[in-house]
Amino acid sequence: MSTVIAPGITIEGEITSDEDLQIGGTVRGKLTSKDAVAIDAGAVVEADVQASSLTIGGHLVGNSQVAERVDLLAGARVIGNVKAARITIAEGAQFKGNVDMDV
Amino acid sequence: MAEATVIGAGTRIRGRIHGDGDLVVDGFVEGDVKVNGEVQVGASGLVAASIEGARISVRGAVRGDLSATVSIHLEEGARVVGAIRAPRVSVASGALYRGVLHTAAPGEVVPVIAGSTPVQAAKPQAAPARPAPAVAPKAFVAPPAPVRPAAVTVAVAAPPPPPASAPAIDDVAESDADGENDGTMPAMRRGARGQVAKKKN
């Protein structure tokens, strides 16, 4: 079973996981997963994120380092640097930061 | 909350979890948990911190105090070391528990655990002439042969026996709340109970 942080729940600290993370609530601190991380619309993540892939529909403040791909959905709001092999940014996503795609 | 928060078996959290909604812990949580819904610690779950919620049910391991506004259930397979406080408490056969247990009548206000260790109210029986301090300092006062208060002390399903070297006044429920006999004074260990979250399991 994967890990779900539901809306209304706040985690302050460090999350380390070997499995999928789905975040609908609030996370402050540090977030590390060996699998996919999804930040849903309405979620607030103030953390540095490491993941194999990252999908963002909510708010992310922090740097992210992703092995495969990062998808910023419409409605996403990201402040921070993104390092990933591939990045997609949907129209309507807000983004402020550096992008590093290992060109 | 339509959706419960789930800490999966492959996930570790070091930090506080709080908010509205239910919580299922199948992974590892090292940090206080405080939600206003139901908390379930699954068979593979491990919580090294205090838990507060409306209802708490444990099948896994908890090292820390449990406090619920409605009920606490220790299911078969549960391993819990710490104080328990709730209006309704059940301990199933096959659950292991060590600690001070407080239940209350329905509707009765259950005080928050923190800083209200009932043992501190006990007066030294052997030295009645010495006035007991009104508020026992947390770490240093160790009254000789303290009388246990009316608090129920439960040791279900034969927890490991205390070592023979344990002092006579040693109290399994209280002084071993941190799960180890390190030779410190019982009162000091009692004072250290709030730090169990730092210990690894």
Tab-separated table of C-alpha atoms in Angstrom:
chain	number	residue	atom	x	y	z
A	1	MET	CA	0.000	0.000	0.000
A	2	SER	CA	1.335	3.389	-0.831
A	3	THR	CA	1.447	6.383	1.443
A	4	VAL	CA	-1.242	9.038	1.371
A	5	ILE	CA	-1.191	12.337	3.227
A	6	ALA	CA	-4.809	13.417	3.142
A	7	PRO	CA	-6.067	17.007	3.074
A	8	GLY	CA	-6.237	18.432	6.572
A	9	ILE	CA	-3.167	16.605	7.808
A	10	THR	CA	0.111	18.381	8.405
A	11	ILE	CA	3.462	16.662	8.703
A	12	GLU	CA	6.416	18.618	9.963
A	13	GLY	CA	9.625	16.705	9.598
A	14	GLU	CA	11.301	14.238	7.364
A	15	ILE	CA	9.504	11.687	5.204
A	16	THR	CA	11.480	8.836	3.713
A	17	SER	CA	9.769	6.226	1.599
A	18	ASP	CA	10.389	3.308	-0.714
A	19	GLU	CA	6.945	3.625	-2.224
A	20	ASP	CA	4.536	6.038	-3.864
A	21	LEU	CA	3.670	9.188	-1.977
A	22	GLN	CA	0.457	11.038	-2.591
A	23	ILE	CA	0.175	14.346	-0.810
A	24	GLY	CA	-3.082	16.212	-0.406
A	25	GLY	CA	-2.237	17.905	2.875
A	26	THR	CA	0.681	19.933	4.122
A	27	VAL	CA	4.282	18.784	4.409
A	28	ARG	CA	7.096	20.862	5.815
A	29	GLY	CA	10.632	19.594	6.005
A	30	LYS	CA	12.141	17.073	3.694
A	31	LEU	CA	10.611	14.505	1.422
A	32	THR	CA	12.500	11.587	-0.082
A	33	SER	CA	10.978	8.740	-2.053
A	34	LYS	CA	12.434	6.046	-4.237
A	35	ASP	CA	9.202	6.011	-6.182
A	36	ALA	CA	6.747	8.529	-7.584
A	37	VAL	CA	5.573	11.553	-5.629
A	38	ALA	CA	2.323	13.340	-6.407
A	39	ILE	CA	1.475	16.725	-4.921
A	40	ASP	CA	-2.241	17.118	-5.475
A	41	ALA	CA	-4.169	20.304	-6.063
A	42	GLY	CA	-4.725	21.913	-2.673
A	43	ALA	CA	-1.614	20.395	-1.170
A	44	VAL	CA	1.159	22.555	0.232
A	45	VAL	CA	4.690	21.214	0.309
A	46	GLU	CA	7.425	23.340	1.801
A	47	ALA	CA	10.258	20.897	1.481
A	48	ASP	CA	13.120	19.729	-0.618
A	49	VAL	CA	11.901	16.784	-2.642
A	50	GLN	CA	13.774	13.805	-3.994
A	51	ALA	CA	11.848	11.269	-6.044
A	52	SER	CA	11.949	9.055	-9.086
A	53	SER	CA	9.163	11.102	-10.641
A	54	LEU	CA	7.179	14.091	-9.469
A	55	THR	CA	3.728	15.327	-10.418
A	56	ILE	CA	2.689	18.707	-9.064
A	57	GLY	CA	-0.830	20.050	-9.027
A	58	GLY	CA	-0.522	21.992	-5.798
A	59	HIS	CA	2.016	24.298	-4.204
A	60	LEU	CA	5.661	23.410	-3.820
A	61	VAL	CA	8.249	25.651	-2.217
A	62	GLY	CA	11.616	23.968	-2.261
A	63	ASN	CA	14.158	22.397	-4.507
A	64	SER	CA	13.395	19.141	-6.207
A	65	GLN	CA	15.744	16.541	-7.585
A	66	VAL	CA	14.035	13.916	-9.666
A	67	ALA	CA	15.520	10.932	-11.472
A	68	GLU	CA	13.020	10.733	-14.288
A	69	ARG	CA	10.359	13.300	-14.969
A	70	VAL	CA	8.632	16.275	-13.430
A	71	ASP	CA	5.135	17.269	-14.519
A	72	LEU	CA	3.745	20.645	-13.544
A	73	LEU	CA	0.008	20.517	-14.031
A	74	ALA	CA	-2.210	23.504	-14.671
A	75	GLY	CA	-2.787	25.112	-11.297
A	76	ALA	CA	0.600	24.093	-9.971
A	77	ARG	CA	2.665	26.729	-8.228
A	78	VAL	CA	6.332	25.963	-7.792
A	79	ILE	CA	9.028	28.117	-6.245
A	80	GLY	CA	12.408	26.445	-6.293
A	81	ASN	CA	14.949	24.802	-8.474
A	82	VAL	CA	14.074	21.686	-10.400
A	83	LYS	CA	16.645	19.153	-11.498
A	84	ALA	CA	15.275	16.347	-13.623
A	85	ALA	CA	15.852	14.423	-16.823
A	86	ARG	CA	12.559	15.563	-18.319
A	87	ILE	CA	10.141	18.320	-17.405
A	88	THR	CA	6.704	19.208	-18.655
A	89	ILE	CA	4.963	22.431	-17.697
A	90	ALA	CA	1.296	22.706	-18.442
A	91	GLU	CA	-0.218	25.986	-19.506
A	92	GLY	CA	-1.408	27.770	-16.414
A	93	ALA	CA	1.277	26.413	-14.120
A	94	GLN	CA	3.252	28.996	-12.173
A	95	PHE	CA	6.948	28.446	-11.803
A	96	LYS	CA	9.828	30.439	-10.399
A	97	GLY	CA	13.250	28.900	-10.215
A	98	ASN	CA	16.006	27.246	-12.133
A	99	VAL	CA	15.534	24.256	-14.351
A	100	ASP	CA	18.398	21.838	-14.784
A	101	MET	CA	17.833	19.087	-17.324
A	102	ASP	CA	21.428	17.928	-17.712
A	103	VAL	CA	21.613	19.261	-21.250
B	1	MET	CA	-12.584	13.283	5.827
B	2	ALA	CA	-13.312	11.165	2.882
B	3	GLU	CA	-9.788	9.979	2.601
B	4	ALA	CA	-7.609	8.680	5.391
B	5	THR	CA	-3.965	9.451	5.651
B	6	VAL	CA	-1.935	6.292	5.225
B	7	ILE	CA	1.687	5.912	6.181
B	8	GLY	CA	2.610	2.860	4.137
B	9	ALA	CA	4.863	0.057	5.251
B	10	GLY	CA	7.794	1.416	3.245
B	11	THR	CA	7.587	4.912	4.669
B	12	ARG	CA	9.410	6.482	7.603
B	13	ILE	CA	8.437	9.814	9.088
B	14	ARG	CA	10.557	11.689	11.556
B	15	GLY	CA	8.521	14.601	12.748
B	16	ARG	CA	5.131	15.709	13.890
B	17	ILE	CA	1.874	14.627	12.302
B	18	HIS	CA	-1.188	16.632	13.158
B	19	GLY	CA	-4.438	17.851	11.735
B	20	ASP	CA	-7.992	16.800	10.890
B	21	GLY	CA	-8.823	13.326	9.738
B	22	ASP	CA	-8.003	9.693	10.231
B	23	LEU	CA	-4.566	8.170	10.187
B	24	VAL	CA	-3.354	4.670	9.397
B	25	VAL	CA	0.230	3.854	10.252
B	26	ASP	CA	1.690	0.752	8.626
B	27	GLY	CA	5.169	2.237	8.461
B	28	PHE	CA	7.423	3.945	10.974
B	29	VAL	CA	6.661	7.215	12.700
B	30	GLU	CA	9.090	8.861	15.058
B	31	GLY	CA	7.385	12.011	16.223
B	32	ASP	CA	4.236	13.000	17.997
B	33	VAL	CA	0.908	12.242	16.374
B	34	LYS	CA	-2.101	14.403	17.111
B	35	VAL	CA	-5.220	14.130	14.982
B	36	ASN	CA	-8.888	14.559	15.775
B	37	GLY	CA	-9.992	11.372	14.045
B	38	GLU	CA	-9.222	7.716	14.316
B	39	VAL	CA	-5.663	6.439	14.518
B	40	GLN	CA	-4.870	2.871	13.518
B	41	VAL	CA	-1.429	1.429	13.999
B	42	GLY	CA	-1.322	-1.587	11.700
B	43	ALA	CA	0.440	-4.865	12.362
B	44	SER	CA	3.531	-3.640	10.549
B	45	GLY	CA	3.279	-0.160	12.040
B	46	LEU	CA	5.738	1.237	14.525
B	47	VAL	CA	5.256	4.497	16.373
B	48	ALA	CA	7.957	5.799	18.677
B	49	ALA	CA	6.096	8.783	20.064
B	50	SER	CA	2.919	9.796	21.783
B	51	ILE	CA	-0.391	9.479	19.957
B	52	GLU	CA	-3.489	11.581	20.493
B	53	GLY	CA	-6.757	11.011	18.694
B	54	ALA	CA	-10.450	10.360	19.108
B	55	ARG	CA	-10.090	6.591	18.766
B	56	ILE	CA	-6.870	4.665	18.705
B	57	SER	CA	-6.491	1.038	17.767
B	58	VAL	CA	-3.147	-0.694	17.827
B	59	ARG	CA	-2.062	-3.934	16.191
B	60	GLY	CA	1.564	-2.986	15.844
B	61	ALA	CA	4.125	-1.481	18.177
B	62	VAL	CA	3.939	1.803	20.051
B	63	ARG	CA	6.515	3.186	22.422
B	64	GLY	CA	4.921	6.288	23.836
B	65	ASP	CA	1.805	7.530	25.547
B	66	LEU	CA	-1.619	6.971	24.041
B	67	SER	CA	-4.383	9.447	24.738
B	68	ALA	CA	-7.823	9.291	23.175
B	69	THR	CA	-11.019	11.239	23.738
B	70	VAL	CA	-13.239	8.230	22.990
B	71	SER	CA	-11.515	4.867	23.137
B	72	ILE	CA	-8.299	2.929	22.841
B	73	HIS	CA	-8.143	-0.671	21.664
B	74	LEU	CA	-5.082	-2.862	21.891
B	75	GLU	CA	-5.700	-5.662	19.439
B	76	GLU	CA	-4.035	-9.008	19.225
B	77	GLY	CA	-0.406	-8.571	18.301
B	78	ALA	CA	-0.153	-5.070	19.757
B	79	ARG	CA	2.985	-4.203	21.673
B	80	VAL	CA	2.653	-1.008	23.669
B	81	VAL	CA	4.916	0.554	26.252
B	82	GLY	CA	3.638	3.819	27.656
B	83	ALA	CA	0.762	5.385	29.502
B	84	ILE	CA	-2.769	4.930	28.213
B	85	ARG	CA	-5.552	7.375	28.898
B	86	ALA	CA	-9.037	7.160	27.454
B	87	PRO	CA	-12.644	6.883	28.645
B	88	ARG	CA	-12.874	3.380	27.203
B	89	VAL	CA	-9.988	0.970	26.883
B	90	SER	CA	-9.890	-2.600	25.680
B	91	VAL	CA	-6.967	-4.983	25.670
B	92	ALA	CA	-7.369	-8.100	23.575
B	93	SER	CA	-5.856	-11.449	24.346
B	94	GLY	CA	-2.453	-11.582	22.736
B	95	ALA	CA	-1.721	-7.883	23.188
B	96	LEU	CA	1.364	-6.940	25.167
B	97	TYR	CA	1.195	-3.847	27.297
B	98	ARG	CA	3.348	-2.237	29.944
B	99	GLY	CA	2.454	1.089	31.467
B	100	VAL	CA	-0.028	3.045	33.495
B	101	LEU	CA	-3.597	2.749	32.367
B	102	HIS	CA	-6.300	5.297	33.067
B	103	THR	CA	-9.908	4.907	32.098
B	104	ALA	CA	-12.718	7.259	32.941
B	105	ALA	CA	-16.460	7.256	33.056
B	106	PRO	CA	-18.087	8.249	29.773
B	107	GLY	CA	-18.251	11.989	29.524
B	108	GLU	CA	-15.656	12.486	32.189
B	109	VAL	CA	-12.904	14.783	31.106
B	110	VAL	CA	-9.697	12.863	30.666
B	111	PRO	CA	-6.792	15.143	31.402
B	112	VAL	CA	-3.931	15.320	29.008
B	113	ILE	CA	-1.092	12.988	29.896
B	114	ALA	CA	1.795	15.383	29.692
B	115	GLY	CA	3.195	16.269	33.100
B	116	SER	CA	0.433	14.602	35.053
B	117	THR	CA	2.162	11.395	36.030
B	118	PRO	CA	0.026	10.029	38.832
B	119	VAL	CA	2.956	8.509	40.708
B	120	GLN	CA	4.090	11.962	41.689
B	121	ALA	CA	1.086	12.233	43.961
B	122	ALA	CA	2.229	9.251	46.011
B	123	LYS	CA	3.625	10.085	49.422
B	124	PRO	CA	6.513	8.202	50.971
B	125	GLN	CA	5.127	5.611	53.312
B	126	ALA	CA	8.343	4.938	55.193
B	127	ALA	CA	8.945	8.549	56.145
B	128	PRO	CA	5.630	10.104	57.049
B	129	ALA	CA	7.286	12.841	59.092
B	130	ARG	CA	8.936	14.271	56.055
B	131	PRO	CA	6.532	16.573	54.284
B	132	ALA	CA	5.981	15.519	50.739
B	133	PRO	CA	6.646	18.298	48.304
B	134	ALA	CA	3.483	19.808	46.965
B	135	VAL	CA	4.732	19.417	43.442
B	136	ALA	CA	7.391	16.797	43.075
B	137	PRO	CA	10.238	17.961	40.864
B	138	LYS	CA	10.224	15.791	37.800
B	139	ALA	CA	13.691	14.403	37.824
B	140	PHE	CA	15.249	14.295	41.249
B	141	VAL	CA	12.822	13.397	44.008
B	142	ALA	CA	12.644	9.646	44.488
B	143	PRO	CA	10.540	9.002	47.580
B	144	PRO	CA	11.495	5.747	49.298
B	145	ALA	CA	9.001	2.953	48.736
B	146	PRO	CA	6.354	5.023	47.001
B	147	VAL	CA	2.824	3.843	47.421
B	148	ARG	CA	1.135	3.091	44.189
B	149	PRO	CA	-1.928	5.197	43.613
B	150	ALA	CA	-5.190	3.678	42.617
B	151	ALA	CA	-4.123	3.713	39.004
B	152	VAL	CA	-4.489	0.313	37.475
B	153	THR	CA	-1.282	-1.298	36.419
B	154	VAL	CA	-1.708	-3.952	33.810
B	155	ALA	CA	0.752	-6.441	32.496
B	156	VAL	CA	-1.149	-8.481	29.971
B	157	ALA	CA	0.009	-11.746	28.513
B	158	ALA	CA	3.191	-12.052	30.492
B	159	PRO	CA	5.649	-9.363	29.411
B	160	PRO	CA	9.316	-10.239	29.908
B	161	PRO	CA	10.056	-10.439	33.642
B	162	PRO	CA	12.121	-7.647	35.191
B	163	PRO	CA	15.746	-8.537	35.735
B	164	ALA	CA	16.638	-9.922	39.136
B	165	SER	CA	18.975	-7.009	39.711
B	166	ALA	CA	16.146	-4.520	39.581
B	167	PRO	CA	15.838	-2.516	42.806
B	168	ALA	CA	13.077	-3.523	45.171
B	169	ILE	CA	11.157	-0.330	44.674
B	170	ASP	CA	11.381	-0.705	40.984
B	171	ASP	CA	8.042	-0.500	39.394
B	172	VAL	CA	7.662	-2.246	36.098
B	173	ALA	CA	4.855	-0.136	34.836
B	174	GLU	CA	6.484	3.171	35.537
B	175	SER	CA	10.201	2.913	35.612
B	176	ASP	CA	10.433	0.631	32.637
B	177	ALA	CA	8.285	2.853	30.532
B	178	ASP	CA	11.266	3.569	28.371
B	179	GLY	CA	11.797	-0.079	27.833
B	180	GLU	CA	15.218	-0.497	29.345
B	181	ASN	CA	16.832	-1.008	32.706
B	182	ASP	CA	19.755	1.306	32.581
B	183	GLY	CA	20.362	1.546	36.316
B	184	THR	CA	19.136	5.087	36.689
B	185	MET	CA	16.838	6.136	39.485
B	186	PRO	CA	13.196	5.324	38.832
B	187	ALA	CA	12.253	8.947	39.116
B	188	MET	CA	14.894	9.922	36.610
B	189	ARG	CA	13.631	7.355	34.221
B	190	ARG	CA	10.191	8.641	34.814
B	191	GLY	CA	11.388	12.096	33.924
B	192	ALA	CA	13.001	10.733	30.815
B	193	ARG	CA	9.843	9.126	29.614
B	194	GLY	CA	8.999	12.011	27.374
B	195	GLN	CA	12.142	11.307	25.408
B	196	VAL	CA	11.265	7.823	24.295
B	197	ALA	CA	10.630	9.121	20.849
B	198	LYS	CA	14.368	9.476	20.355
B	199	LYS	CA	15.057	5.841	20.967
B	200	LYS	CA	15.392	3.493	18.051
B	201	ASN	CA	13.408	0.342	17.915
